């Protein structure tokens, strides 16, 4: 019986792994989002830094909406798209790595 189970399991392991990959959550965890938000709150407390970030997003072709230092839905989407395009965890919040990349590119 054990040998038959092992043969069955081996025959279907690729299918099982593919199905598990489909069911796996996509995107950042809530803990990653919370950490990124916390880092953004600290690093972007000065509105001048927020305006600079929006200017950099706009210059890179990611429309953040108004360049006003307020991170609204348009800004969040621009940050998210920027992160995806640059292989960063796409949270929509400017964590330390995203800030460094955005301001130093």
Coordinates of N, CA, C and O in Angstrom, one line a residue:
X1 N 0.8 -1.2 0.0 CA 0.0 0.0 0.0 C 0.9 1.3 0.0 O 0.6 2.2 -0.7
X2 N 1.9 1.3 0.8 CA 2.8 2.5 0.9 C 3.4 2.7 -0.4 O 3.6 3.9 -0.9
X3 N 3.9 1.7 -1.1 CA 4.5 1.8 -2.4 C 3.5 2.4 -3.4 O 3.9 3.2 -4.2
X4 N 2.3 1.9 -3.4 CA 1.3 2.4 -4.3 C 1.0 3.9 -4.1 O 0.9 4.7 -5.0
X5 N 1.0 4.3 -2.8 CA 0.7 5.7 -2.4 C 1.9 6.5 -2.9 O 1.7 7.6 -3.5
X6 N 3.1 6.1 -2.7 CA 4.3 6.8 -3.1 C 4.3 7.0 -4.7 O 4.7 8.1 -5.2
X7 N 3.9 5.9 -5.4 CA 3.8 6.0 -6.8 C 2.8 7.1 -7.3 O 3.0 7.9 -8.1
X8 N 1.6 7.0 -6.6 CA 0.5 8.0 -6.9 C 1.0 9.4 -6.6 O 0.8 10.3 -7.4
X9 N 1.6 9.5 -5.4 CA 2.0 10.9 -5.0 C 3.1 11.4 -5.9 O 3.0 12.6 -6.3
X10 N 4.0 10.6 -6.4 CA 5.0 11.0 -7.3 C 4.4 11.4 -8.6 O 4.8 12.4 -9.2
X11 N 3.4 10.7 -9.1 CA 2.8 11.0 -10.4 C 2.1 12.3 -10.4 O 1.9 12.9 -11.4
X12 N 1.6 12.7 -9.2 CA 0.7 13.9 -9.2 C 1.4 15.1 -8.5 O 0.8 16.1 -8.3
X13 N 2.7 14.9 -8.1 CA 3.3 16.0 -7.4 C 3.5 17.3 -8.2 O 3.3 18.4 -7.6
X14 N 3.8 17.2 -9.5 CA 3.9 18.4 -10.3 C 2.5 19.1 -10.3 O 2.5 20.4 -10.2
X15 N 1.5 18.4 -10.5 CA 0.1 19.0 -10.6 C -0.2 19.6 -9.2 O -0.7 20.8 -9.2
X16 N 0.2 18.9 -8.1 CA -0.1 19.5 -6.8 C 0.7 20.8 -6.6 O 0.1 21.7 -6.1
X17 N 2.0 20.8 -6.9 CA 2.8 21.9 -6.7 C 2.3 23.1 -7.6 O 2.2 24.3 -7.1
X18 N 1.8 22.8 -8.8 CA 1.3 23.9 -9.6 C 0.0 24.5 -9.0 O -0.2 25.7 -9.0
X19 N -0.8 23.6 -8.5 CA -2.1 24.1 -7.9 C -1.8 24.9 -6.7 O -2.4 25.9 -6.4
X20 N -0.9 24.4 -5.8 CA -0.5 25.2 -4.6 C 0.0 26.6 -5.0 O -0.3 27.5 -4.3
X21 N 0.8 26.6 -6.1 CA 1.4 27.9 -6.5 C 0.2 28.9 -6.9 O 0.3 30.1 -6.7
X22 N -0.8 28.3 -7.6 CA -1.9 29.1 -8.0 C -2.7 29.7 -6.8 O -3.2 30.8 -6.8
X23 N -2.7 28.9 -5.7 CA -3.5 29.3 -4.5 C -2.7 30.2 -3.6 O -3.3 30.8 -2.7
X24 N -1.4 30.2 -3.8 CA -0.6 31.0 -2.9 C -0.9 32.5 -3.0 O -1.2 33.0 -4.1
X25 N -0.9 33.2 -1.9 CA -1.2 34.7 -1.9 C -0.2 35.4 -2.8 O 1.0 35.1 -2.8
X26 N -0.7 36.3 -3.6 CA 0.2 37.2 -4.4 C 0.3 38.5 -3.8 O -0.7 39.1 -3.4
X27 N 1.5 39.1 -3.8 CA 1.7 40.4 -3.3 C 2.2 40.4 -1.9 O 2.5 39.4 -1.3
X28 N 2.3 41.6 -1.4 CA 2.9 41.7 0.0 C 2.0 41.3 1.1 O 0.8 41.3 0.9
X29 N 2.6 40.9 2.2 CA 1.8 40.5 3.3 C 1.4 41.8 4.1 O 1.9 42.9 3.8
X30 N 0.4 41.7 4.9 CA 0.0 42.8 5.7 C 1.2 43.4 6.6 O 1.3 44.6 6.7
X31 N 2.0 42.5 7.0 CA 3.2 42.9 7.8 C 4.1 43.7 7.0 O 4.7 44.7 7.4
X32 N 4.3 43.3 5.7 CA 5.2 44.1 4.8 C 4.6 45.5 4.5 O 5.3 46.5 4.5
X33 N 3.3 45.5 4.3 CA 2.6 46.8 4.1 C 2.7 47.7 5.3 O 3.1 48.9 5.2
X34 N 2.5 47.1 6.5 CA 2.6 47.9 7.7 C 4.0 48.5 7.9 O 4.2 49.6 8.3
X35 N 5.0 47.7 7.6 CA 6.4 48.1 7.8 C 6.7 49.2 6.8 O 7.3 50.3 7.2
X36 N 6.3 49.1 5.6 CA 6.5 50.1 4.5 C 5.8 51.4 4.9 O 6.4 52.5 4.8
X37 N 4.6 51.3 5.4 CA 3.9 52.5 5.8 C 4.6 53.2 7.0 O 4.7 54.4 7.0
X38 N 5.1 52.4 7.9 CA 5.8 53.0 9.1 C 7.1 53.7 8.6 O 7.4 54.8 9.0
X39 N 7.8 53.1 7.7 CA 9.0 53.7 7.1 C 8.7 55.0 6.4 O 9.4 56.0 6.5
X40 N 7.6 54.9 5.6 CA 7.2 56.1 4.9 C 6.8 57.2 5.8 O 7.2 58.4 5.6
X41 N 6.1 56.9 6.8 CA 5.6 57.9 7.8 C 6.9 58.7 8.4 O 6.8 59.9 8.6
X42 N 7.9 57.9 8.7 CA 9.1 58.5 9.3 C 9.9 59.3 8.3 O 10.3 60.4 8.5
X43 N 10.2 58.7 7.1 CA 11.1 59.3 6.1 C 10.4 60.4 5.4 O 11.1 61.3 4.9
X44 N 9.1 60.4 5.2 CA 8.4 61.4 4.4 C 7.6 62.3 5.3 O 6.6 62.9 4.8
X45 N 8.0 62.5 6.5 CA 7.3 63.4 7.4 C 7.3 64.9 6.9 O 6.3 65.6 7.1
X46 N 8.4 65.2 6.3 CA 8.6 66.6 5.8 C 7.8 66.7 4.4 O 8.2 65.9 3.5
X47 N 6.9 67.6 4.3 CA 6.1 67.7 3.0 C 7.0 68.0 1.8 O 6.7 67.6 0.7
X48 N 8.2 68.6 2.0 CA 9.1 68.8 0.9 C 9.6 67.5 0.3 O 9.7 67.3 -0.9
X49 N 9.8 66.5 1.2 CA 10.3 65.2 0.7 C 9.1 64.5 -0.1 O 9.4 63.8 -1.1
X50 N 7.9 64.7 0.3 CA 6.7 64.2 -0.4 C 6.6 64.8 -1.8 O 6.4 64.1 -2.8
X51 N 6.8 66.1 -1.9 CA 6.7 66.8 -3.2 C 7.9 66.2 -4.1 O 7.7 65.9 -5.3
X52 N 9.1 66.1 -3.5 CA 10.2 65.6 -4.3 C 9.9 64.2 -4.8 O 10.2 63.9 -6.0
X53 N 9.3 63.3 -4.0 CA 9.0 62.0 -4.4 C 8.0 62.0 -5.5 O 8.1 61.3 -6.5
X54 N 7.0 62.9 -5.4 CA 6.0 63.0 -6.5 C 6.6 63.5 -7.8 O 6.3 63.0 -8.9
X55 N 7.5 64.4 -7.6 CA 8.2 65.0 -8.8 C 9.0 63.8 -9.5 O 9.0 63.7 -10.7
X56 N 9.7 63.0 -8.7 CA 10.5 61.9 -9.3 C 9.6 60.9 -9.9 O 9.9 60.4 -11.0
X57 N 8.5 60.6 -9.3 CA 7.5 59.6 -9.9 C 7.0 60.2 -11.2 O 7.0 59.4 -12.2
X58 N 6.7 61.4 -11.3 CA 6.2 62.0 -12.5 C 7.3 62.0 -13.6 O 7.0 61.7 -14.8
X59 N 8.5 62.4 -13.2 CA 9.6 62.4 -14.2 C 9.9 61.0 -14.7 O 10.3 60.8 -15.9
X60 N 9.6 60.0 -13.9 CA 9.9 58.6 -14.3 C 8.7 58.0 -15.2 O 8.7 56.9 -15.6
X61 N 7.6 58.8 -15.3 CA 6.5 58.4 -16.1 C 5.4 57.7 -15.4 O 4.5 57.1 -16.0
X62 N 5.4 57.8 -14.1 CA 4.4 57.3 -13.2 C 3.5 58.4 -12.7 O 4.0 59.1 -11.8
X63 N 2.4 58.7 -13.2 CA 1.5 59.8 -12.9 C 1.0 59.8 -11.5 O 0.0 59.2 -11.2
X64 N 1.6 60.6 -10.6 CA 1.2 60.6 -9.2 C 0.0 61.6 -9.0 O -0.4 61.7 -7.8
X65 N -0.5 62.2 -10.0 CA -1.6 63.2 -9.8 C -0.9 64.5 -9.5 O 0.2 64.8 -9.9
X66 N -1.6 65.3 -8.7 CA -1.0 66.6 -8.4 C 0.3 66.5 -7.6 O 0.4 65.7 -6.7
X67 N 1.2 67.4 -7.9 CA 2.5 67.5 -7.1 C 2.2 68.4 -6.0 O 2.5 69.6 -6.1
X68 N 1.7 67.9 -4.9 CA 1.3 68.8 -3.8 C 1.7 68.2 -2.4 O 1.3 68.8 -1.4
X69 N 2.4 67.1 -2.4 CA 2.9 66.6 -1.1 C 1.8 65.7 -0.4 O 2.1 65.2 0.7
X70 N 0.7 65.6 -1.0 CA -0.4 64.7 -0.4 C -0.4 63.4 -1.2 O -0.5 63.4 -2.4
X71 N -0.2 62.3 -0.5 CA -0.2 61.0 -1.2 C -1.6 60.5 -1.2 O -2.1 59.8 -0.3
X72 N -2.3 60.8 -2.3 CA -3.7 60.4 -2.5 C -3.7 59.0 -3.3 O -2.6 58.4 -3.5
X73 N -4.9 58.6 -3.8 CA -5.0 57.3 -4.5 C -4.1 57.3 -5.7 O -3.5 56.3 -6.0
X74 N -4.0 58.4 -6.4 CA -3.2 58.5 -7.6 C -1.7 58.3 -7.3 O -1.0 57.6 -8.0
X75 N -1.3 58.9 -6.2 CA 0.1 58.8 -5.7 C 0.4 57.3 -5.3 O 1.4 56.8 -5.7
X76 N -0.5 56.8 -4.6 CA -0.4 55.4 -4.1 C -0.2 54.4 -5.3 O 0.6 53.5 -5.4
X77 N -1.1 54.7 -6.3 CA -1.0 53.8 -7.5 C 0.3 54.0 -8.3 O 0.9 53.1 -8.8
X78 N 0.8 55.3 -8.4 CA 2.1 55.6 -9.0 C 3.2 54.9 -8.3 O 4.1 54.3 -8.9
X79 N 3.2 54.9 -6.9 CA 4.2 54.3 -6.1 C 4.2 52.8 -6.4 O 5.2 52.1 -6.6
X80 N 3.0 52.2 -6.4 CA 2.8 50.8 -6.6 C 3.4 50.4 -8.0 O 4.1 49.4 -8.1
X81 N 3.0 51.1 -9.0 CA 3.5 50.8 -10.4 C 5.0 51.0 -10.4 O 5.7 50.2 -11.1
X82 N 5.5 52.0 -9.8 CA 7.0 52.2 -9.8 C 7.7 51.0 -9.1 O 8.7 50.5 -9.6
X83 N 7.1 50.6 -8.0 CA 7.7 49.4 -7.3 C 7.7 48.2 -8.1 O 8.7 47.5 -8.2
X84 N 6.6 47.9 -8.8 CA 6.5 46.8 -9.7 C 7.5 46.8 -10.8 O 8.2 45.9 -11.1
X85 N 7.6 48.0 -11.4 CA 8.5 48.2 -12.5 C 10.0 48.0 -12.1 O 10.9 47.8 -13.0
X86 N 10.3 48.2 -10.9 CA 11.7 48.2 -10.4 C 12.0 47.0 -9.5 O 12.9 47.0 -8.7
X87 N 11.1 46.0 -9.6 CA 11.3 44.8 -8.8 C 11.4 45.0 -7.3 O 12.3 44.4 -6.6
X88 N 10.6 45.9 -6.8 CA 10.6 46.2 -5.4 C 9.2 45.6 -4.8 O 8.3 45.5 -5.6
X89 N 9.2 45.3 -3.5 CA 7.9 44.9 -3.0 C 6.8 45.9 -3.2 O 7.0 47.1 -2.8
X90 N 5.8 45.6 -4.0 CA 4.8 46.6 -4.4 C 3.7 46.7 -3.3 O 2.7 46.0 -3.2
X91 N 3.9 47.7 -2.4 CA 3.0 48.0 -1.3 C 2.2 49.2 -1.5 O 1.2 49.4 -0.9
X92 N 2.7 50.1 -2.4 CA 2.1 51.4 -2.5 C 2.6 52.5 -1.5 O 2.1 53.6 -1.5
X93 N 3.5 52.0 -0.7 CA 4.1 52.9 0.3 C 5.6 53.0 0.1 O 6.2 52.0 -0.3
X94 N 6.2 54.1 0.3 CA 7.6 54.3 0.1 C 8.4 53.8 1.3 O 8.7 54.5 2.2
X95 N 8.8 52.5 1.2 CA 9.7 52.0 2.2 C 11.1 52.5 1.9 O 11.4 53.2 1.0
X96 N 12.1 52.2 2.8 CA 13.4 52.6 2.7 C 14.0 52.3 1.3 O 14.6 53.2 0.6
X97 N 13.9 51.1 0.8 CA 14.4 50.7 -0.4 C 13.8 51.4 -1.6 O 14.5 51.8 -2.5
X98 N 12.5 51.6 -1.5 CA 11.8 52.4 -2.6 C 12.3 53.8 -2.6 O 12.5 54.4 -3.7
X99 N 12.4 54.4 -1.5 CA 12.9 55.8 -1.4 C 14.3 55.9 -2.0 O 14.5 56.8 -2.8
X100 N 15.2 55.0 -1.6 CA 16.5 55.1 -2.1 C 16.6 55.0 -3.6 O 17.3 55.7 -4.2
X101 N 15.8 54.0 -4.1 CA 15.8 53.8 -5.6 C 15.2 55.0 -6.3 O 15.8 55.5 -7.2
X102 N 14.1 55.5 -5.8 CA 13.4 56.6 -6.4 C 14.3 57.9 -6.4 O 14.4 58.6 -7.4
X103 N 14.9 58.2 -5.3 CA 15.6 59.4 -5.2 C 17.0 59.4 -5.8 O 17.7 60.4 -6.0
X104 N 17.6 58.2 -6.0 CA 18.9 58.0 -6.5 C 19.0 57.6 -7.9 O 20.1 57.5 -8.5
X105 N 17.9 57.3 -8.6 CA 17.9 56.9 -10.0 C 18.0 58.1 -10.9 O 17.6 59.2 -10.6

